[in-house]
C-alpha cells in the first residue's frame, strides 16, 4: 500500500542530525514507493532554506540535496514564514514588504504560514517530525 507522507523538519541544516535524518528518511520512503508531497521546515529547521550556507568542500551540501530532491520528485519545500523571518531567512516578497536590501531564500523553497502545514497534514496519510 502506497502512503502519502509529509515531513516536518525542526532541526537546523547543520549542528544536529535531525535535518540529515529527515533527508535520509525521505530517500528511504521514496525508494519504497511511497509519496512525499511536502516538507515543511519549522523553528530552527527554516535554516535549511537559506541560500547562504556554504559547507566545506568535503561536507554534504544538505540545502542542495533538498533542492535536488524537490526537483526529482516534485516535492514542495516550505519554510514557516514567521520562523524564517525571525532567523534571517527571507524570501523576495518578504524582503520587499519589510524594506530589506536583500533576500536569501534558496531556490526551490517557498515561504508559507502554518496554514500550509495544516493543509498538508489534513491530506497526508502520515506526518513525521524531525
Coordinates of N, CA, C and O in Angstrom, one line a residue:
X1 N 0.8 -1.2 0.0 CA 0.0 0.0 0.0 C 0.9 1.2 0.0 O 1.8 1.4 0.8
X2 N 0.6 2.1 -0.9 CA 1.4 3.4 -1.0 C 0.8 4.4 -0.1 O -0.5 4.6 -0.1
X3 N 1.6 5.1 0.7 CA 1.1 6.1 1.6 C 1.7 7.5 1.2 O 2.8 7.6 0.6
X4 N 0.9 8.5 1.5 CA 1.4 9.9 1.2 C 1.9 10.5 2.5 O 1.2 10.6 3.5
X5 N 3.2 10.9 2.5 CA 3.8 11.5 3.7 C 4.0 13.0 3.6 O 4.2 13.5 2.5
X6 N 4.1 13.6 4.7 CA 4.5 15.0 4.9 C 5.6 14.9 6.0 O 5.4 14.3 7.0
X7 N 6.7 15.6 5.8 CA 7.7 15.7 6.8 C 7.8 17.1 7.4 O 7.6 18.1 6.7
X8 N 8.0 17.2 8.7 CA 8.2 18.5 9.4 C 9.6 18.4 9.9 O 9.9 17.6 10.7
X9 N 10.4 19.4 9.5 CA 11.8 19.4 9.9 C 12.0 20.6 10.8 O 11.9 21.7 10.4
X10 N 12.3 20.3 12.1 CA 12.6 21.3 13.1 C 14.1 21.6 13.3 O 14.5 22.6 13.9
X11 N 14.9 20.6 12.9 CA 16.3 20.7 13.1 C 17.0 21.6 12.1 O 16.7 21.6 10.9
X12 N 18.1 22.3 12.5 CA 18.8 23.2 11.6 C 19.6 22.4 10.5 O 19.8 21.2 10.7
X13 N 20.0 23.1 9.5 CA 20.7 22.5 8.4 C 22.0 21.8 8.9 O 22.4 20.8 8.4
X14 N 22.7 22.4 9.8 CA 23.9 21.8 10.4 C 23.9 22.0 11.9 O 23.2 22.9 12.4
X15 N 24.6 21.2 12.6 CA 24.7 21.3 14.0 C 24.0 20.2 14.8 O 24.3 19.9 15.9
X16 N 23.0 19.6 14.2 CA 22.3 18.4 14.7 C 22.1 17.4 13.6 O 22.2 17.8 12.4
X17 N 21.7 16.2 13.9 CA 21.4 15.2 12.9 C 20.0 15.2 12.4 O 19.7 14.5 11.4
X18 N 19.1 16.0 13.0 CA 17.7 16.0 12.7 C 17.4 16.2 11.2 O 16.7 15.4 10.6
X19 N 17.9 17.2 10.6 CA 17.6 17.5 9.2 C 18.2 16.5 8.2 O 17.5 16.0 7.3
X20 N 19.4 16.0 8.5 CA 20.0 15.0 7.7 C 19.2 13.7 7.8 O 19.0 13.0 6.8
X21 N 18.8 13.4 9.0 CA 17.9 12.2 9.2 C 16.6 12.3 8.4 O 16.1 11.3 7.8
X22 N 16.0 13.5 8.4 CA 14.8 13.7 7.6 C 15.1 13.4 6.2 O 14.2 12.8 5.5
X23 N 16.2 13.9 5.7 CA 16.5 13.7 4.3 C 16.7 12.2 4.0 O 16.2 11.7 3.0
X24 N 17.4 11.5 4.8 CA 17.6 10.1 4.6 C 16.3 9.3 4.7 O 16.1 8.4 3.9
X25 N 15.4 9.7 5.6 CA 14.1 9.1 5.7 C 13.3 9.4 4.4 O 12.7 8.5 3.9
X26 N 13.4 10.6 3.9 CA 12.7 10.9 2.6 C 13.2 10.0 1.5 O 12.4 9.5 0.7
X27 N 14.5 9.8 1.4 CA 15.0 8.9 0.3 C 14.5 7.5 0.5 O 14.1 6.9 -0.5
X28 N 14.5 7.0 1.7 CA 14.1 5.7 2.0 C 12.6 5.5 1.7 O 12.2 4.5 1.1
X29 N 11.7 6.4 2.1 CA 10.3 6.2 1.8 C 10.0 6.3 0.3 O 9.2 5.6 -0.2
X30 N 10.7 7.2 -0.4 CA 10.5 7.2 -1.9 C 11.0 6.0 -2.5 O 10.4 5.5 -3.5
X31 N 12.1 5.4 -2.0 CA 12.7 4.1 -2.6 C 11.7 3.0 -2.4 O 11.6 2.0 -3.2
X32 N 10.9 3.1 -1.3 CA 9.9 2.1 -1.0 C 8.6 2.3 -1.8 O 7.6 1.5 -1.7
X33 N 8.5 3.3 -2.6 CA 7.4 3.6 -3.5 C 6.3 4.5 -2.9 O 5.2 4.7 -3.4
X34 N 6.6 5.0 -1.7 CA 5.6 6.0 -1.1 C 5.7 7.3 -1.7 O 6.7 7.6 -2.5
X35 N 4.8 8.2 -1.4 CA 4.8 9.5 -1.9 C 5.1 10.5 -0.8 O 4.8 10.3 0.3
X36 N 5.8 11.6 -1.2 CA 6.2 12.6 -0.3 C 5.7 13.9 -0.9 O 6.3 14.4 -1.9
X37 N 4.7 14.5 -0.4 CA 4.1 15.7 -1.1 C 4.7 17.0 -0.6 O 4.9 17.9 -1.5
X38 N 5.1 17.1 0.6 CA 5.6 18.4 1.1 C 6.6 18.1 2.3 O 6.4 17.2 3.1
X39 N 7.6 19.0 2.4 CA 8.4 19.1 3.5 C 8.3 20.5 4.1 O 8.5 21.5 3.4
X40 N 7.9 20.6 5.3 CA 7.7 21.9 6.0 C 8.8 22.1 7.0 O 9.0 21.3 7.9
X41 N 9.5 23.1 6.8 CA 10.6 23.5 7.7 C 10.2 24.5 8.7 O 9.7 25.6 8.4
X42 N 10.3 24.2 10.0 CA 9.7 25.0 11.1 C 10.8 25.2 12.2 O 11.8 24.4 12.3
X43 N 10.6 26.2 13.0 CA 11.6 26.5 14.0 C 13.0 26.7 13.4 O 13.2 27.3 12.4
X44 N 14.0 26.0 14.0 CA 15.4 26.1 13.5 C 15.5 25.4 12.2 O 16.4 25.7 11.4
X45 N 14.5 24.6 11.8 CA 14.6 23.9 10.5 C 14.5 24.9 9.3 O 14.9 24.5 8.2
X46 N 14.0 26.1 9.5 CA 14.0 27.1 8.4 C 15.3 27.4 7.8 O 15.5 27.8 6.7
X47 N 16.4 27.1 8.6 CA 17.7 27.4 8.1 C 18.1 26.5 7.0 O 19.0 26.8 6.2
X48 N 17.4 25.4 6.8 CA 17.6 24.5 5.6 C 17.2 25.2 4.3 O 17.7 24.8 3.3
X49 N 16.5 26.3 4.4 CA 16.1 27.1 3.2 C 17.0 28.3 2.9 O 16.6 29.1 2.0
X50 N 18.1 28.4 3.6 CA 19.0 29.6 3.4 C 19.9 29.3 2.2 O 20.6 28.3 2.1
X51 N 19.9 30.3 1.3 CA 20.8 30.2 0.1 C 22.3 30.6 0.5 O 23.2 30.5 -0.3
X52 N 22.5 30.9 1.8 CA 23.8 31.4 2.2 C 24.6 30.4 3.0 O 25.6 30.8 3.6
X53 N 24.2 29.2 3.0 CA 25.0 28.1 3.6 C 26.1 27.7 2.7 O 25.8 27.5 1.5
X54 N 27.3 27.6 3.2 CA 28.4 27.2 2.3 C 29.2 26.1 3.1 O 30.1 26.4 3.8
X55 N 28.8 24.8 2.9 CA 29.6 23.8 3.6 C 31.0 23.6 3.0 O 31.2 24.0 1.8
X56 N 31.9 23.1 3.8 CA 33.2 22.8 3.3 C 33.1 21.8 2.1 O 32.2 21.1 1.9
X57 N 34.1 21.9 1.2 CA 34.1 21.1 0.0 C 34.0 19.6 0.2 O 33.5 18.8 -0.6
X58 N 34.4 19.1 1.4 CA 34.3 17.7 1.7 C 33.1 17.3 2.6 O 33.0 16.2 3.1
X59 N 32.2 18.3 2.7 CA 31.0 18.0 3.5 C 29.7 17.9 2.6 O 29.7 18.4 1.5
X60 N 28.7 17.2 3.1 CA 27.5 17.1 2.4 C 26.7 18.4 2.3 O 26.5 19.0 3.4
X61 N 26.3 18.8 1.2 CA 25.5 20.0 1.0 C 24.0 19.7 1.1 O 23.4 19.3 0.1
X62 N 23.5 19.8 2.3 CA 22.1 19.4 2.6 C 21.1 20.4 1.9 O 20.1 19.9 1.4
X63 N 21.4 21.6 1.8 CA 20.5 22.5 1.1 C 20.3 22.1 -0.4 O 19.2 22.0 -0.9
X64 N 21.5 21.9 -1.0 CA 21.4 21.4 -2.4 C 20.7 20.0 -2.6 O 20.0 19.8 -3.6
X65 N 20.9 19.2 -1.6 CA 20.2 17.9 -1.6 C 18.7 18.1 -1.5 O 18.0 17.4 -2.2
X66 N 18.2 19.0 -0.6 CA 16.8 19.2 -0.6 C 16.3 19.7 -1.9 O 15.2 19.3 -2.4
X67 N 17.1 20.6 -2.5 CA 16.6 21.2 -3.8 C 16.6 20.1 -4.9 O 15.6 20.1 -5.6
X68 N 17.5 19.3 -4.9 CA 17.5 18.2 -6.0 C 16.4 17.2 -5.7 O 15.7 16.8 -6.6
X69 N 16.1 16.9 -4.4 CA 15.0 16.0 -4.1 C 13.7 16.6 -4.5 O 12.9 15.9 -5.1
X70 N 13.5 17.9 -4.3 CA 12.3 18.6 -4.7 C 12.1 18.5 -6.2 O 11.0 18.2 -6.7
X71 N 13.2 18.8 -7.0 CA 13.1 18.7 -8.5 C 12.8 17.3 -9.0 O 11.9 17.1 -9.8
X72 N 13.5 16.4 -8.5 CA 13.4 15.0 -8.9 C 12.0 14.4 -8.6 O 11.5 13.7 -9.5
X73 N 11.5 14.7 -7.5 CA 10.2 14.1 -7.0 C 9.0 15.0 -6.9 O 8.0 14.6 -6.4
X74 N 9.2 16.2 -7.4 CA 8.1 17.2 -7.3 C 7.5 17.4 -5.9 O 6.3 17.3 -5.6
X75 N 8.5 17.6 -5.0 CA 8.1 17.8 -3.6 C 8.2 19.3 -3.2 O 9.1 20.0 -3.6
X76 N 7.1 19.8 -2.6 CA 7.1 21.2 -2.1 C 8.0 21.3 -0.9 O 7.9 20.5 0.0
X77 N 8.8 22.4 -0.9 CA 9.7 22.7 0.2 C 9.2 24.0 0.8 O 9.3 25.1 0.1
X78 N 8.6 24.0 1.9 CA 8.1 25.2 2.5 C 8.8 25.5 3.8 O 8.9 24.7 4.7
X79 N 9.1 26.8 4.0 CA 9.6 27.3 5.3 C 8.5 28.1 6.0 O 7.8 28.8 5.3
X80 N 8.4 28.0 7.3 CA 7.4 28.8 8.0 C 7.9 30.2 7.9 O 9.0 30.6 8.3
X81 N 7.1 31.1 7.4 CA 7.5 32.5 7.1 C 7.8 33.2 8.4 O 8.8 33.9 8.5
X82 N 7.0 33.0 9.5 CA 7.3 33.7 10.7 C 8.6 33.3 11.4 O 9.4 34.1 11.8
X83 N 8.8 32.0 11.4 CA 10.1 31.4 12.0 C 11.3 31.8 11.1 O 12.3 32.1 11.7
X84 N 11.1 31.8 9.8 CA 12.2 32.2 8.9 C 12.6 33.6 9.1 O 13.8 34.0 9.2
X85 N 11.6 34.5 9.1 CA 11.9 36.0 9.3 C 12.7 36.2 10.6 O 13.6 37.0 10.6
X86 N 12.3 35.5 11.7 CA 13.0 35.7 13.0 C 14.4 35.2 12.9 O 15.3 35.7 13.7
X87 N 14.7 34.3 12.0 CA 16.1 33.7 11.9 C 16.8 34.2 10.7 O 17.9 33.6 10.3
X88 N 16.3 35.2 10.0 CA 17.1 35.8 8.9 C 17.0 35.1 7.6 O 17.9 35.2 6.7
X89 N 16.0 34.2 7.4 CA 15.8 33.6 6.1 C 14.6 34.3 5.4 O 13.5 34.1 5.9
X90 N 14.9 35.0 4.4 CA 14.0 36.0 3.8 C 13.8 35.8 2.4 O 14.7 35.7 1.6
X91 N 12.5 35.6 1.9 CA 12.2 35.5 0.5 C 12.1 36.9 -0.1 O 12.1 37.9 0.6
X92 N 12.0 36.9 -1.4 CA 11.9 38.2 -2.2 C 10.7 39.0 -1.7 O 10.8 40.2 -1.5
X93 N 9.5 38.4 -1.6 CA 8.3 39.1 -1.2 C 8.5 39.7 0.2 O 8.1 40.9 0.4
X94 N 9.0 38.9 1.1 CA 9.1 39.4 2.5 C 10.2 40.5 2.6 O 10.1 41.4 3.3
X95 N 11.3 40.4 1.8 CA 12.3 41.4 1.7 C 11.7 42.7 1.3 O 11.9 43.8 1.8
X96 N 10.8 42.7 0.2 CA 10.2 43.9 -0.3 C 9.2 44.5 0.8 O 9.2 45.7 1.0
X97 N 8.4 43.6 1.4 CA 7.4 44.1 2.4 C 8.1 44.7 3.6 O 7.6 45.6 4.2
X98 N 9.3 44.2 3.9 CA 10.0 44.7 5.1 C 11.1 45.7 4.8 O 11.9 46.0 5.6
X99 N 11.1 46.1 3.5 CA 12.1 47.1 3.0 C 13.5 46.7 3.4 O 14.4 47.5 3.8
X100 N 13.8 45.4 3.1 CA 15.2 44.9 3.3 C 15.9 45.0 2.0 O 15.4 44.9 0.9
X101 N 17.2 45.1 2.1 CA 18.0 45.3 0.9 C 18.3 44.0 0.1 O 18.8 44.0 -1.0
X102 N 18.1 42.8 0.7 CA 18.4 41.6 0.1 C 17.4 40.5 0.6 O 16.8 40.6 1.6
X103 N 17.5 39.4 -0.2 CA 16.7 38.1 0.2 C 17.7 37.0 0.2 O 18.8 37.1 -0.5
X104 N 17.4 35.9 0.8 CA 18.3 34.8 0.8 C 17.6 33.4 0.9 O 18.2 32.4 1.3
X105 N 16.4 33.3 0.5 CA 15.7 32.1 0.4 C 16.2 31.3 -0.8 O 16.2 31.8 -1.9
X106 N 16.6 30.1 -0.5 CA 17.2 29.2 -1.6 C 16.2 28.9 -2.6 O 15.0 28.8 -2.4
X107 N 16.6 28.8 -3.9 CA 15.8 28.4 -5.0 C 15.1 27.1 -4.7 O 15.7 26.1 -4.2
X108 N 13.8 27.0 -5.0 CA 13.0 25.8 -4.8 C 12.3 25.8 -3.5 O 11.4 25.0 -3.3
X109 N 12.6 26.7 -2.6 CA 11.9 26.8 -1.3 C 10.9 27.9 -1.4 O 11.1 28.9 -2.2
X110 N 9.8 27.8 -0.7 CA 8.8 28.9 -0.7 C 8.5 29.1 0.8 O 8.6 28.2 1.6
X111 N 8.0 30.3 1.1 CA 7.6 30.6 2.5 C 6.1 30.5 2.6 O 5.4 30.9 1.7
X112 N 5.7 29.9 3.7 CA 4.2 29.7 3.9 C 3.9 29.9 5.4 O 4.8 29.8 6.2
X113 N 2.7 30.0 5.6 CA 2.2 30.1 7.0 C 1.9 28.7 7.6 O 2.0 27.7 6.8
X114 N 1.5 28.7 8.8 CA 1.2 27.4 9.4 C 0.0 26.8 8.8 O -0.3 25.6 8.9
X115 N -0.8 27.6 8.1 CA -2.0 27.1 7.3 C -1.5 26.1 6.3 O -2.2 25.1 6.0
X116 N -0.3 26.3 5.7 CA 0.2 25.4 4.7 C 0.5 24.0 5.3 O 0.3 23.0 4.7
X117 N 1.0 24.1 6.6 CA 1.3 22.8 7.3 C 0.0 22.1 7.6 O -0.1 20.9 7.5
X118 N -1.0 22.9 8.1 CA -2.3 22.3 8.5 C -2.9 21.6 7.3 O -3.5 20.5 7.4
X119 N -2.9 22.3 6.1 CA -3.5 21.7 4.9 C -2.8 20.4 4.5 O -3.4 19.4 4.2
X120 N -1.5 20.4 4.6 CA -0.7 19.2 4.3 C -1.0 18.1 5.2 O -1.1 16.9 4.8
X121 N -1.2 18.4 6.5 CA -1.5 17.4 7.5 C -2.9 16.7 7.3 O -3.0 15.6 7.5
X122 N -3.8 17.5 6.8 CA -5.1 17.0 6.5 C -5.2 16.1 5.3 O -6.1 15.2 5.3
X123 N -4.3 16.2 4.4 CA -4.3 15.4 3.2 C -3.3 14.3 3.2 O -3.3 13.4 2.3
X124 N -2.4 14.2 4.2 CA -1.4 13.2 4.3 C -1.9 11.9 5.1 O -2.8 12.0 6.0
X125 N -1.3 10.8 4.7 CA -1.6 9.6 5.5 C -0.7 9.5 6.7 O -1.1 9.0 7.8
X126 N 0.5 10.1 6.6 CA 1.4 10.1 7.7 C 2.2 11.4 7.8 O 2.6 11.9 6.7
X127 N 2.4 11.9 9.0 CA 3.2 13.1 9.2 C 4.3 12.7 10.1 O 4.0 12.2 11.2
X128 N 5.5 13.0 9.7 CA 6.7 12.6 10.5 C 7.5 13.8 10.8 O 7.8 14.6 9.9
X129 N 7.8 14.0 12.1 CA 8.5 15.2 12.5 C 10.0 14.9 12.9 O 10.2 13.9 13.6
X130 N 10.9 15.7 12.5 CA 12.3 15.5 12.8 C 12.8 16.7 13.6 O 12.6 17.8 13.2

